[in-house]
Amino acid sequence: QVQLVESGGGLVQAGDSLRLSCAASGRFFTWDAMAWFRQAPGKGQEVVAVLNWLGSTYYTDSVKGRSTISRDDAKNTLYLQMNSLNPEDTARYYCAARITSGAHEAGNNIYTRADSYNGWGQGTQVTVSS
């Protein structure tokens, strides 16, 4: 079983930057993709950024150009660097992983649907004041 623990959220002002972290632990596993999702009050969950095992990335339009998803394999940690934050970024941010016990899947796949992921963290709150 894999555990995902997010950190790095907080209360910031518009224009500030944050780096969210997601530490993965547990028995050996293979990940095909990892992602950050967010959910703002009264809104549905949306994908923010995706990183697959081949290194391909996806960003939702609202964060494209000011956010970077990355991973440190030595630390089993996923990151999301977000710059030029604005109040519309206020949400709870969740780390998600598409995990398999076997070999990596074939194909350079980017998964943007939440139901494509089978591992989730508890989330970290990001609040951006204007």
CSV table of N, CA, C and O in Angstrom, one decimal:
chain,number,residue,atom,x,y,z
A,1,GLN,N,0.8,-1.2,0.0
A,1,GLN,CA,0.0,0.0,0.0
A,1,GLN,C,0.9,1.2,0.0
A,1,GLN,O,1.9,1.3,0.7
A,2,VAL,N,0.5,2.2,-0.8
A,2,VAL,CA,1.3,3.5,-0.9
A,2,VAL,C,0.6,4.6,-0.2
A,2,VAL,O,-0.6,4.7,-0.3
A,3,GLN,N,1.4,5.4,0.5
A,3,GLN,CA,0.8,6.5,1.2
A,3,GLN,C,1.4,7.8,0.5
A,3,GLN,O,2.6,7.8,0.2
A,4,LEU,N,0.5,8.8,0.3
A,4,LEU,CA,0.9,10.0,-0.3
A,4,LEU,C,0.6,11.1,0.7
A,4,LEU,O,-0.6,11.2,1.2
A,5,VAL,N,1.5,11.9,1.0
A,5,VAL,CA,1.4,13.0,2.0
A,5,VAL,C,1.8,14.3,1.4
A,5,VAL,O,3.0,14.5,1.1
A,6,GLU,N,0.8,15.2,1.3
A,6,GLU,CA,1.1,16.6,0.8
A,6,GLU,C,1.6,17.5,1.8
A,6,GLU,O,1.2,17.4,3.0
A,7,SER,N,2.3,18.5,1.4
A,7,SER,CA,2.7,19.6,2.3
A,7,SER,C,3.0,20.8,1.4
A,7,SER,O,3.1,20.7,0.2
A,8,GLY,N,3.2,22.0,2.1
A,8,GLY,CA,3.6,23.2,1.4
A,8,GLY,C,2.6,24.2,1.2
A,8,GLY,O,2.8,25.3,0.7
A,9,GLY,N,1.3,23.9,1.5
A,9,GLY,CA,0.2,24.8,1.3
A,9,GLY,C,0.3,25.9,2.4
A,9,GLY,O,1.1,25.9,3.3
A,10,GLY,N,-0.6,26.9,2.3
A,10,GLY,CA,-0.6,28.0,3.2
A,10,GLY,C,-1.4,29.2,2.7
A,10,GLY,O,-2.0,29.1,1.7
A,11,LEU,N,-1.3,30.2,3.5
A,11,LEU,CA,-1.9,31.5,3.1
A,11,LEU,C,-0.9,32.4,2.6
A,11,LEU,O,0.1,32.7,3.2
A,12,VAL,N,-1.1,32.8,1.3
A,12,VAL,CA,-0.2,33.7,0.7
A,12,VAL,C,-0.9,34.9,0.0
A,12,VAL,O,-2.2,34.9,-0.1
A,13,GLN,N,-0.2,35.8,-0.5
A,13,GLN,CA,-0.8,37.0,-1.1
A,13,GLN,C,-0.7,36.8,-2.6
A,13,GLN,O,0.2,36.1,-3.2
A,14,ALA,N,-1.6,37.5,-3.3
A,14,ALA,CA,-1.5,37.4,-4.8
A,14,ALA,C,-0.1,37.8,-5.3
A,14,ALA,O,0.4,38.8,-4.8
A,15,GLY,N,0.4,37.1,-6.3
A,15,GLY,CA,1.7,37.3,-6.8
A,15,GLY,C,2.8,36.5,-6.2
A,15,GLY,O,3.9,36.4,-6.7
A,16,ASP,N,2.5,35.9,-5.0
A,16,ASP,CA,3.5,35.0,-4.4
A,16,ASP,C,3.6,33.7,-5.1
A,16,ASP,O,2.9,33.4,-6.0
A,17,SER,N,4.6,32.9,-4.6
A,17,SER,CA,4.9,31.6,-5.1
A,17,SER,C,4.8,30.6,-4.0
A,17,SER,O,5.0,30.9,-2.8
A,18,LEU,N,4.5,29.3,-4.4
A,18,LEU,CA,4.5,28.2,-3.4
A,18,LEU,C,5.0,27.0,-4.1
A,18,LEU,O,4.9,26.8,-5.3
A,19,ARG,N,5.6,26.1,-3.3
A,19,ARG,CA,6.0,24.8,-3.9
A,19,ARG,C,5.3,23.8,-3.0
A,19,ARG,O,5.6,23.6,-1.8
A,20,LEU,N,4.4,23.0,-3.6
A,20,LEU,CA,3.8,21.9,-2.9
A,20,LEU,C,4.6,20.7,-3.1
A,20,LEU,O,5.2,20.4,-4.2
A,21,SER,N,4.6,19.8,-2.1
A,21,SER,CA,5.3,18.6,-2.1
A,21,SER,C,4.4,17.4,-1.8
A,21,SER,O,3.4,17.6,-1.1
A,22,CYS,N,4.7,16.3,-2.4
A,22,CYS,CA,3.9,15.1,-2.1
A,22,CYS,C,4.9,13.9,-1.9
A,22,CYS,O,5.5,13.5,-2.9
A,23,ALA,N,5.0,13.5,-0.7
A,23,ALA,CA,5.9,12.4,-0.4
A,23,ALA,C,5.2,11.1,-0.4
A,23,ALA,O,4.2,10.9,0.2
A,24,ALA,N,5.8,10.2,-1.2
A,24,ALA,CA,5.2,8.8,-1.4
A,24,ALA,C,6.0,7.8,-0.5
A,24,ALA,O,7.3,7.8,-0.5
A,25,SER,N,5.3,7.0,0.2
A,25,SER,CA,6.0,5.9,0.9
A,25,SER,C,5.2,4.7,0.9
A,25,SER,O,4.0,4.7,0.5
A,26,GLY,N,5.8,3.6,1.3
A,26,GLY,CA,5.1,2.3,1.3
A,26,GLY,C,5.9,1.3,0.6
A,26,GLY,O,7.1,1.5,0.2
A,27,ARG,N,5.4,0.1,0.3
A,27,ARG,CA,6.1,-1.0,-0.3
A,27,ARG,C,6.4,-0.6,-1.8
A,27,ARG,O,5.7,0.3,-2.3
A,28,PHE,N,7.3,-1.3,-2.4
A,28,PHE,CA,7.7,-1.0,-3.7
A,28,PHE,C,6.6,-1.0,-4.7
A,28,PHE,O,5.7,-1.8,-4.6
A,29,PHE,N,6.5,0.0,-5.5
A,29,PHE,CA,5.5,0.2,-6.5
A,29,PHE,C,6.0,0.8,-7.7
A,29,PHE,O,7.1,1.5,-7.7
A,30,THR,N,5.3,0.7,-8.8
A,30,THR,CA,5.6,1.4,-10.0
A,30,THR,C,4.5,2.4,-10.3
A,30,THR,O,3.3,2.1,-10.1
A,31,TRP,N,4.9,3.6,-10.6
A,31,TRP,CA,3.9,4.6,-10.9
A,31,TRP,C,3.9,4.9,-12.4
A,31,TRP,O,5.0,5.1,-13.0
A,32,ASP,N,2.8,5.0,-13.0
A,32,ASP,CA,2.7,5.3,-14.5
A,32,ASP,C,2.5,6.8,-14.6
A,32,ASP,O,2.9,7.4,-15.7
A,33,ALA,N,1.8,7.4,-13.7
A,33,ALA,CA,1.6,8.9,-13.7
A,33,ALA,C,1.3,9.4,-12.3
A,33,ALA,O,0.8,8.7,-11.5
A,34,MET,N,1.7,10.6,-12.1
A,34,MET,CA,1.4,11.3,-10.9
A,34,MET,C,0.8,12.7,-11.3
A,34,MET,O,1.2,13.2,-12.3
A,35,ALA,N,-0.1,13.2,-10.4
A,35,ALA,CA,-0.8,14.4,-10.8
A,35,ALA,C,-1.1,15.2,-9.5
A,35,ALA,O,-1.1,14.7,-8.4
A,36,TRP,N,-1.4,16.5,-9.8
A,36,TRP,CA,-2.0,17.4,-8.8
A,36,TRP,C,-3.4,17.7,-9.3
A,36,TRP,O,-3.6,18.2,-10.4
A,37,PHE,N,-4.4,17.6,-8.4
A,37,PHE,CA,-5.7,18.0,-8.6
A,37,PHE,C,-6.0,19.1,-7.5
A,37,PHE,O,-5.3,19.2,-6.5
A,38,ARG,N,-7.1,19.8,-7.7
A,38,ARG,CA,-7.5,20.8,-6.7
A,38,ARG,C,-9.0,20.9,-6.7
A,38,ARG,O,-9.7,20.6,-7.7
A,39,GLN,N,-9.5,21.3,-5.6
A,39,GLN,CA,-10.9,21.5,-5.4
A,39,GLN,C,-11.2,22.8,-4.6
A,39,GLN,O,-10.8,22.8,-3.5
A,40,ALA,N,-11.8,23.7,-5.2
A,40,ALA,CA,-12.2,25.0,-4.6
A,40,ALA,C,-13.6,24.8,-3.9
A,40,ALA,O,-14.4,24.0,-4.4
A,41,PRO,N,-13.9,25.6,-2.9
A,41,PRO,CA,-15.2,25.5,-2.3
A,41,PRO,C,-16.3,25.7,-3.3
A,41,PRO,O,-16.3,26.7,-4.1
A,42,GLY,N,-17.2,24.8,-3.3
A,42,GLY,CA,-18.4,24.9,-4.1
A,42,GLY,C,-18.1,24.5,-5.6
A,42,GLY,O,-19.0,24.6,-6.4
A,43,LYS,N,-16.9,24.0,-5.9
A,43,LYS,CA,-16.6,23.6,-7.2
A,43,LYS,C,-16.2,22.2,-7.3
A,43,LYS,O,-15.9,21.5,-6.3
A,44,GLY,N,-16.2,21.6,-8.5
A,44,GLY,CA,-15.7,20.2,-8.7
A,44,GLY,C,-14.2,20.1,-8.7
A,44,GLY,O,-13.5,21.1,-8.7
A,45,GLN,N,-13.8,18.9,-8.6
A,45,GLN,CA,-12.3,18.7,-8.7
A,45,GLN,C,-11.8,18.9,-10.1
A,45,GLN,O,-12.4,18.5,-11.0
A,46,GLU,N,-10.6,19.5,-10.2
A,46,GLU,CA,-10.0,19.7,-11.5
A,46,GLU,C,-8.6,19.3,-11.5
A,46,GLU,O,-7.9,19.5,-10.4
A,47,VAL,N,-8.1,18.8,-12.6
A,47,VAL,CA,-6.7,18.5,-12.7
A,47,VAL,C,-5.9,19.8,-12.9
A,47,VAL,O,-6.3,20.7,-13.6
A,48,VAL,N,-4.8,19.8,-12.2
A,48,VAL,CA,-3.9,21.0,-12.3
A,48,VAL,C,-2.7,20.7,-13.2
A,48,VAL,O,-2.4,21.4,-14.2
A,49,ALA,N,-2.0,19.6,-12.9
A,49,ALA,CA,-0.8,19.2,-13.7
A,49,ALA,C,-0.6,17.7,-13.6
A,49,ALA,O,-1.0,17.1,-12.6
A,50,VAL,N,-0.1,17.1,-14.6
A,50,VAL,CA,0.2,15.7,-14.7
A,50,VAL,C,1.6,15.4,-15.1
A,50,VAL,O,2.2,16.2,-16.0
A,51,LEU,N,2.3,14.4,-14.6
A,51,LEU,CA,3.6,14.0,-15.0
A,51,LEU,C,3.6,12.5,-15.2
A,51,LEU,O,3.2,11.8,-14.2
A,52,ASN,N,3.9,12.0,-16.4
A,52,ASN,CA,3.9,10.6,-16.5
A,52,ASN,C,5.3,10.0,-16.4
A,52,ASN,O,6.3,10.8,-16.3
A,53,TRP,N,5.4,8.7,-16.4
A,53,TRP,CA,6.7,8.1,-16.2
A,53,TRP,C,7.7,8.3,-17.2
A,53,TRP,O,8.9,8.2,-17.0
A,54,LEU,N,7.3,8.7,-18.4
A,54,LEU,CA,8.2,9.1,-19.5
A,54,LEU,C,8.6,10.5,-19.4
A,54,LEU,O,9.5,10.9,-20.3
A,55,GLY,N,8.1,11.3,-18.5
A,55,GLY,CA,8.5,12.7,-18.3
A,55,GLY,C,7.6,13.6,-19.0
A,55,GLY,O,7.9,14.9,-19.0
A,56,SER,N,6.6,13.2,-19.7
A,56,SER,CA,5.6,14.1,-20.4
A,56,SER,C,4.7,14.8,-19.3
A,56,SER,O,4.4,14.2,-18.3
A,57,THR,N,4.4,16.0,-19.6
A,57,THR,CA,3.6,16.8,-18.7
A,57,THR,C,2.4,17.4,-19.3
A,57,THR,O,2.3,17.5,-20.6
A,58,TYR,N,1.4,17.7,-18.5
A,58,TYR,CA,0.2,18.4,-18.9
A,58,TYR,C,-0.1,19.4,-17.8
A,58,TYR,O,0.1,19.2,-16.6
A,59,TYR,N,-0.6,20.6,-18.2
A,59,TYR,CA,-1.0,21.6,-17.3
A,59,TYR,C,-2.4,22.2,-17.8
A,59,TYR,O,-2.6,22.4,-19.0
A,60,THR,N,-3.2,22.4,-16.8
A,60,THR,CA,-4.5,23.0,-17.2
A,60,THR,C,-4.2,24.5,-17.6
A,60,THR,O,-3.2,25.1,-17.2
A,61,ASP,N,-5.0,25.0,-18.4
A,61,ASP,CA,-4.8,26.3,-19.0
A,61,ASP,C,-4.5,27.4,-18.0
A,61,ASP,O,-3.7,28.3,-18.2
A,62,SER,N,-5.2,27.4,-16.9
A,62,SER,CA,-5.2,28.5,-16.0
A,62,SER,C,-3.8,28.5,-15.2
A,62,SER,O,-3.5,29.6,-14.6
A,63,VAL,N,-3.0,27.5,-15.2
A,63,VAL,CA,-1.7,27.5,-14.6
A,63,VAL,C,-0.6,27.4,-15.5
A,63,VAL,O,0.6,27.5,-15.1
A,64,LYS,N,-0.9,27.1,-16.8
A,64,LYS,CA,0.2,26.9,-17.8
A,64,LYS,C,1.1,28.2,-17.9
A,64,LYS,O,0.6,29.3,-17.9
A,65,GLY,N,2.4,27.9,-17.9
A,65,GLY,CA,3.3,29.1,-18.0
A,65,GLY,C,3.7,29.6,-16.6
A,65,GLY,O,4.7,30.4,-16.6
A,66,ARG,N,3.1,29.2,-15.6
A,66,ARG,CA,3.5,29.7,-14.3
A,66,ARG,C,3.6,28.6,-13.2
A,66,ARG,O,3.7,28.9,-12.1
A,67,SER,N,3.5,27.4,-13.7
A,67,SER,CA,3.6,26.3,-12.8
A,67,SER,C,4.5,25.2,-13.4
A,67,SER,O,4.6,25.0,-14.6
A,68,THR,N,5.1,24.4,-12.5
A,68,THR,CA,6.0,23.3,-13.0
A,68,THR,C,5.8,22.1,-12.1
A,68,THR,O,5.9,22.2,-10.9
A,69,ILE,N,5.5,21.0,-12.7
A,69,ILE,CA,5.4,19.7,-12.0
A,69,ILE,C,6.7,19.0,-12.2
A,69,ILE,O,7.2,18.9,-13.3
A,70,SER,N,7.2,18.4,-11.1
A,70,SER,CA,8.4,17.7,-11.2
A,70,SER,C,8.5,16.6,-10.1
A,70,SER,O,7.6,16.5,-9.2
A,71,ARG,N,9.5,15.7,-10.2
A,71,ARG,CA,9.6,14.6,-9.3
A,71,ARG,C,11.1,14.4,-9.0
A,71,ARG,O,11.9,14.4,-9.8
A,72,ASP,N,11.3,14.1,-7.7
A,72,ASP,CA,12.7,13.7,-7.3
A,72,ASP,C,12.6,12.2,-6.9
A,72,ASP,O,12.0,11.8,-5.9
A,73,ASP,N,13.1,11.3,-7.8
A,73,ASP,CA,12.9,9.9,-7.6
A,73,ASP,C,13.7,9.4,-6.3
A,73,ASP,O,13.3,8.5,-5.7
A,74,ALA,N,14.8,10.1,-6.1
A,74,ALA,CA,15.6,9.7,-4.9
A,74,ALA,C,14.9,9.9,-3.6
A,74,ALA,O,15.1,9.2,-2.6
A,75,LYS,N,14.0,10.9,-3.6
A,75,LYS,CA,13.2,11.2,-2.4
A,75,LYS,C,11.8,10.7,-2.5
A,75,LYS,O,11.0,10.9,-1.6
A,76,ASN,N,11.4,10.1,-3.7
A,76,ASN,CA,10.0,9.7,-3.9
A,76,ASN,C,9.1,10.8,-3.6
A,76,ASN,O,8.0,10.6,-2.9
A,77,THR,N,9.4,11.9,-4.1
A,77,THR,CA,8.6,13.1,-3.9
A,77,THR,C,8.2,13.8,-5.2
A,77,THR,O,9.0,14.0,-6.0
A,78,LEU,N,6.9,14.2,-5.2
A,78,LEU,CA,6.4,14.9,-6.4
A,78,LEU,C,6.2,16.4,-5.9
A,78,LEU,O,5.9,16.7,-4.8
A,79,TYR,N,6.5,17.3,-6.8
A,79,TYR,CA,6.4,18.7,-6.5
A,79,TYR,C,5.5,19.4,-7.5
A,79,TYR,O,5.3,19.0,-8.6
A,80,LEU,N,5.0,20.6,-7.0
A,80,LEU,CA,4.3,21.5,-7.9
A,80,LEU,C,4.7,22.9,-7.5
A,80,LEU,O,4.4,23.4,-6.4
A,81,GLN,N,5.5,23.5,-8.4
A,81,GLN,CA,5.9,24.9,-8.1
A,81,GLN,C,4.9,25.8,-8.8
A,81,GLN,O,4.6,25.6,-10.0
A,82,MET,N,4.3,26.7,-8.0
A,82,MET,CA,3.3,27.6,-8.6
A,82,MET,C,3.7,29.0,-8.3
A,82,MET,O,4.0,29.4,-7.2
A,83,ASN,N,3.8,29.8,-9.4
A,83,ASN,CA,4.2,31.2,-9.3
A,83,ASN,C,3.0,32.1,-9.7
A,83,ASN,O,2.0,31.7,-10.2
A,84,SER,N,3.2,33.4,-9.4
A,84,SER,CA,2.2,34.4,-9.7
A,84,SER,C,0.8,33.9,-9.3
A,84,SER,O,-0.2,34.0,-10.1
A,85,LEU,N,0.7,33.5,-8.0
A,85,LEU,CA,-0.6,33.0,-7.5
A,85,LEU,C,-1.6,34.1,-7.5
A,85,LEU,O,-1.3,35.3,-7.3
A,86,ASN,N,-2.9,33.7,-7.8
A,86,ASN,CA,-4.0,34.6,-7.7
A,86,ASN,C,-5.1,34.0,-6.9
A,86,ASN,O,-5.1,32.8,-6.7
A,87,PRO,N,-6.1,34.8,-6.5
A,87,PRO,CA,-7.2,34.2,-5.6
A,87,PRO,C,-7.9,33.1,-6.3
A,87,PRO,O,-8.4,32.2,-5.5
A,88,GLU,N,-7.9,33.0,-7.6
A,88,GLU,CA,-8.6,31.8,-8.3
A,88,GLU,C,-7.8,30.5,-8.0
A,88,GLU,O,-8.4,29.5,-8.3
A,89,ASP,N,-6.6,30.6,-7.5
A,89,ASP,CA,-5.9,29.4,-7.2
A,89,ASP,C,-6.2,28.8,-5.8
A,89,ASP,O,-5.7,27.8,-5.5
A,90,THR,N,-7.0,29.6,-5.1
A,90,THR,CA,-7.4,29.1,-3.8
A,90,THR,C,-8.2,27.8,-3.9
A,90,THR,O,-9.2,27.7,-4.6
A,91,ALA,N,-7.7,26.8,-3.2
A,91,ALA,CA,-8.3,25.4,-3.3
A,91,ALA,C,-7.5,24.5,-2.4
A,91,ALA,O,-6.5,24.8,-1.9
A,92,ARG,N,-8.1,23.3,-2.2
A,92,ARG,CA,-7.4,22.2,-1.6
A,92,ARG,C,-6.7,21.4,-2.7
A,92,ARG,O,-7.4,21.0,-3.6
A,93,TYR,N,-5.4,21.2,-2.6
A,93,TYR,CA,-4.6,20.6,-3.6
A,93,TYR,C,-4.3,19.1,-3.1
A,93,TYR,O,-3.9,18.9,-2.0
A,94,TYR,N,-4.6,18.2,-4.1
A,94,TYR,CA,-4.4,16.8,-3.8
A,94,TYR,C,-3.4,16.2,-4.7
A,94,TYR,O,-3.4,16.5,-5.9
A,95,CYS,N,-2.6,15.4,-4.2
A,95,CYS,CA,-1.6,14.6,-5.0
A,95,CYS,C,-2.3,13.2,-5.3
A,95,CYS,O,-3.0,12.6,-4.5
A,96,ALA,N,-2.1,12.8,-6.5
A,96,ALA,CA,-2.7,11.5,-7.0
A,96,ALA,C,-1.6,10.7,-7.7
A,96,ALA,O,-0.7,11.3,-8.4
A,97,ALA,N,-1.7,9.4,-7.6
A,97,ALA,CA,-0.8,8.5,-8.3
A,97,ALA,C,-1.5,7.4,-9.0
A,97,ALA,O,-2.5,6.9,-8.5
A,98,ARG,N,-1.1,7.1,-10.2
A,98,ARG,CA,-1.6,5.9,-10.9
A,98,ARG,C,-0.5,4.8,-10.7
A,98,ARG,O,0.6,4.9,-11.3
A,99,ILE,N,-0.9,3.9,-9.9
A,99,ILE,CA,0.1,2.9,-9.4
A,99,ILE,C,-0.2,1.5,-9.9
A,99,ILE,O,-1.3,1.1,-10.0
A,100,THR,N,0.9,0.8,-10.2
A,100,THR,CA,0.7,-0.6,-10.6
A,100,THR,C,1.8,-1.4,-9.9
A,100,THR,O,2.9,-0.9,-9.5
A,101,SER,N,1.5,-2.7,-9.7
A,101,SER,CA,2.5,-3.5,-9.1
A,101,SER,C,3.4,-4.2,-10.1
A,101,SER,O,4.4,-4.9,-9.8
A,102,GLY,N,3.1,-4.0,-11.4
A,102,GLY,CA,3.9,-4.6,-12.5
A,102,GLY,C,4.8,-3.6,-13.2
A,102,GLY,O,5.2,-2.6,-12.6
A,103,ALA,N,5.1,-3.9,-14.4
A,103,ALA,CA,5.9,-3.0,-15.2
A,103,ALA,C,5.2,-1.8,-15.6
A,103,ALA,O,3.9,-1.7,-15.6
A,104,HIS,N,5.9,-0.8,-16.1
A,104,HIS,CA,5.2,0.4,-16.6
A,104,HIS,C,4.4,0.1,-17.8
A,104,HIS,O,4.7,-0.9,-18.6
A,105,GLU,N,3.3,0.8,-17.9
A,105,GLU,CA,2.4,0.6,-19.1
A,105,GLU,C,3.0,1.1,-20.3
A,105,GLU,O,3.9,1.9,-20.3
A,106,ALA,N,2.6,0.6,-21.5
A,106,ALA,CA,3.0,1.0,-22.7
A,106,ALA,C,2.4,2.3,-23.1
A,106,ALA,O,1.2,2.6,-22.7
A,107,GLY,N,3.0,3.1,-23.9
A,107,GLY,CA,2.4,4.3,-24.4
A,107,GLY,C,2.7,5.5,-23.6
A,107,GLY,O,3.0,5.4,-22.4
A,108,ASN,N,2.8,6.7,-24.2
A,108,ASN,CA,3.0,8.0,-23.6
A,108,ASN,C,1.7,8.6,-23.2
A,108,ASN,O,1.2,9.5,-23.9
A,109,ASN,N,1.1,8.1,-22.1
A,109,ASN,CA,-0.3,8.5,-21.8
A,109,ASN,C,-0.3,9.6,-20.8
A,109,ASN,O,0.5,9.6,-19.8
A,110,ILE,N,-1.2,10.5,-21.0
A,110,ILE,CA,-1.5,11.6,-20.0
A,110,ILE,C,-2.9,11.4,-19.5
A,110,ILE,O,-3.9,11.4,-20.3
A,111,TYR,N,-3.0,11.2,-18.2
A,111,TYR,CA,-4.3,11.0,-17.6
A,111,TYR,C,-4.8,12.3,-16.8
A,111,TYR,O,-4.1,12.7,-15.9
A,112,THR,N,-5.9,12.8,-17.3
A,112,THR,CA,-6.4,14.0,-16.6
A,112,THR,C,-7.7,13.8,-15.8
A,112,THR,O,-8.2,14.7,-15.2
A,113,ARG,N,-8.2,12.6,-15.9
A,113,ARG,CA,-9.4,12.2,-15.1
A,113,ARG,C,-9.0,11.7,-13.7
A,113,ARG,O,-8.1,10.9,-13.6
A,114,ALA,N,-9.8,12.1,-12.7
A,114,ALA,CA,-9.5,11.6,-11.4
A,114,ALA,C,-9.6,10.1,-11.2
A,114,ALA,O,-8.9,9.5,-10.5
A,115,ASP,N,-10.6,9.5,-12.0
A,115,ASP,CA,-10.8,8.1,-11.8
A,115,ASP,C,-9.7,7.3,-12.5
A,115,ASP,O,-9.7,6.0,-12.4
A,116,SER,N,-8.7,7.9,-13.1
A,116,SER,CA,-7.5,7.2,-13.6
A,116,SER,C,-6.5,6.9,-12.6
A,116,SER,O,-5.5,6.2,-12.8
A,117,TYR,N,-6.7,7.5,-11.4
A,117,TYR,CA,-5.7,7.4,-10.3
A,117,TYR,C,-6.2,6.6,-9.2
A,117,TYR,O,-7.4,6.7,-8.8
A,118,ASN,N,-5.3,5.7,-8.6
A,118,ASN,CA,-5.8,4.8,-7.6
A,118,ASN,C,-5.0,5.1,-6.2
A,118,ASN,O,-5.2,4.3,-5.3
A,119,GLY,N,-4.3,6.2,-6.2
A,119,GLY,CA,-3.7,6.6,-4.9
A,119,GLY,C,-3.9,8.1,-4.7
A,119,GLY,O,-3.6,8.8,-5.6
A,120,TRP,N,-4.3,8.4,-3.5
A,120,TRP,CA,-4.6,9.8,-3.2
A,120,TRP,C,-4.1,10.2,-1.8
A,120,TRP,O,-4.1,9.4,-0.9
A,121,GLY,N,-3.6,11.5,-1.8
A,121,GLY,CA,-3.3,12.1,-0.5
A,121,GLY,C,-4.5,12.7,0.2
A,121,GLY,O,-5.6,12.8,-0.4
A,122,GLN,N,-4.2,13.3,1.3
A,122,GLN,CA,-5.3,14.0,2.1
A,122,GLN,C,-5.5,15.4,1.6
A,122,GLN,O,-6.5,16.1,2.0
A,123,GLY,N,-4.5,16.0,1.0
A,123,GLY,CA,-4.6,17.3,0.5
A,123,GLY,C,-3.9,18.3,1.3
A,123,GLY,O,-3.6,18.1,2.5
A,124,THR,N,-3.6,19.5,0.7
A,124,THR,CA,-3.0,20.6,1.5
A,124,THR,C,-3.7,21.9,1.0
A,124,THR,O,-4.0,22.0,-0.2
A,125,GLN,N,-4.1,22.8,1.9
A,125,GLN,CA,-4.9,23.9,1.6
A,125,GLN,C,-4.0,25.1,1.1
A,125,GLN,O,-3.0,25.4,1.7
A,126,VAL,N,-4.4,25.7,0.0
A,126,VAL,CA,-3.7,26.9,-0.5
A,126,VAL,C,-4.8,28.0,-0.6
A,126,VAL,O,-5.8,27.8,-1.2
A,127,THR,N,-4.5,29.1,0.1
A,127,THR,CA,-5.4,30.2,0.1
A,127,THR,C,-4.6,31.5,-0.3
A,127,THR,O,-3.5,31.8,0.2
A,128,VAL,N,-5.1,32.1,-1.4
A,128,VAL,CA,-4.4,33.3,-1.9
A,128,VAL,C,-5.3,34.5,-1.7
A,128,VAL,O,-6.4,34.6,-2.1
A,129,SER,N,-4.8,35.5,-1.0
A,129,SER,CA,-5.5,36.7,-0.7
A,129,SER,C,-5.2,37.7,-1.7
A,129,SER,O,-4.1,37.8,-2.2
A,130,SER,N,-6.2,38.6,-2.0
A,130,SER,CA,-6.0,39.6,-3.0
A,130,SER,C,-5.4,40.9,-2.4
A,130,SER,O,-5.3,41.0,-1.2
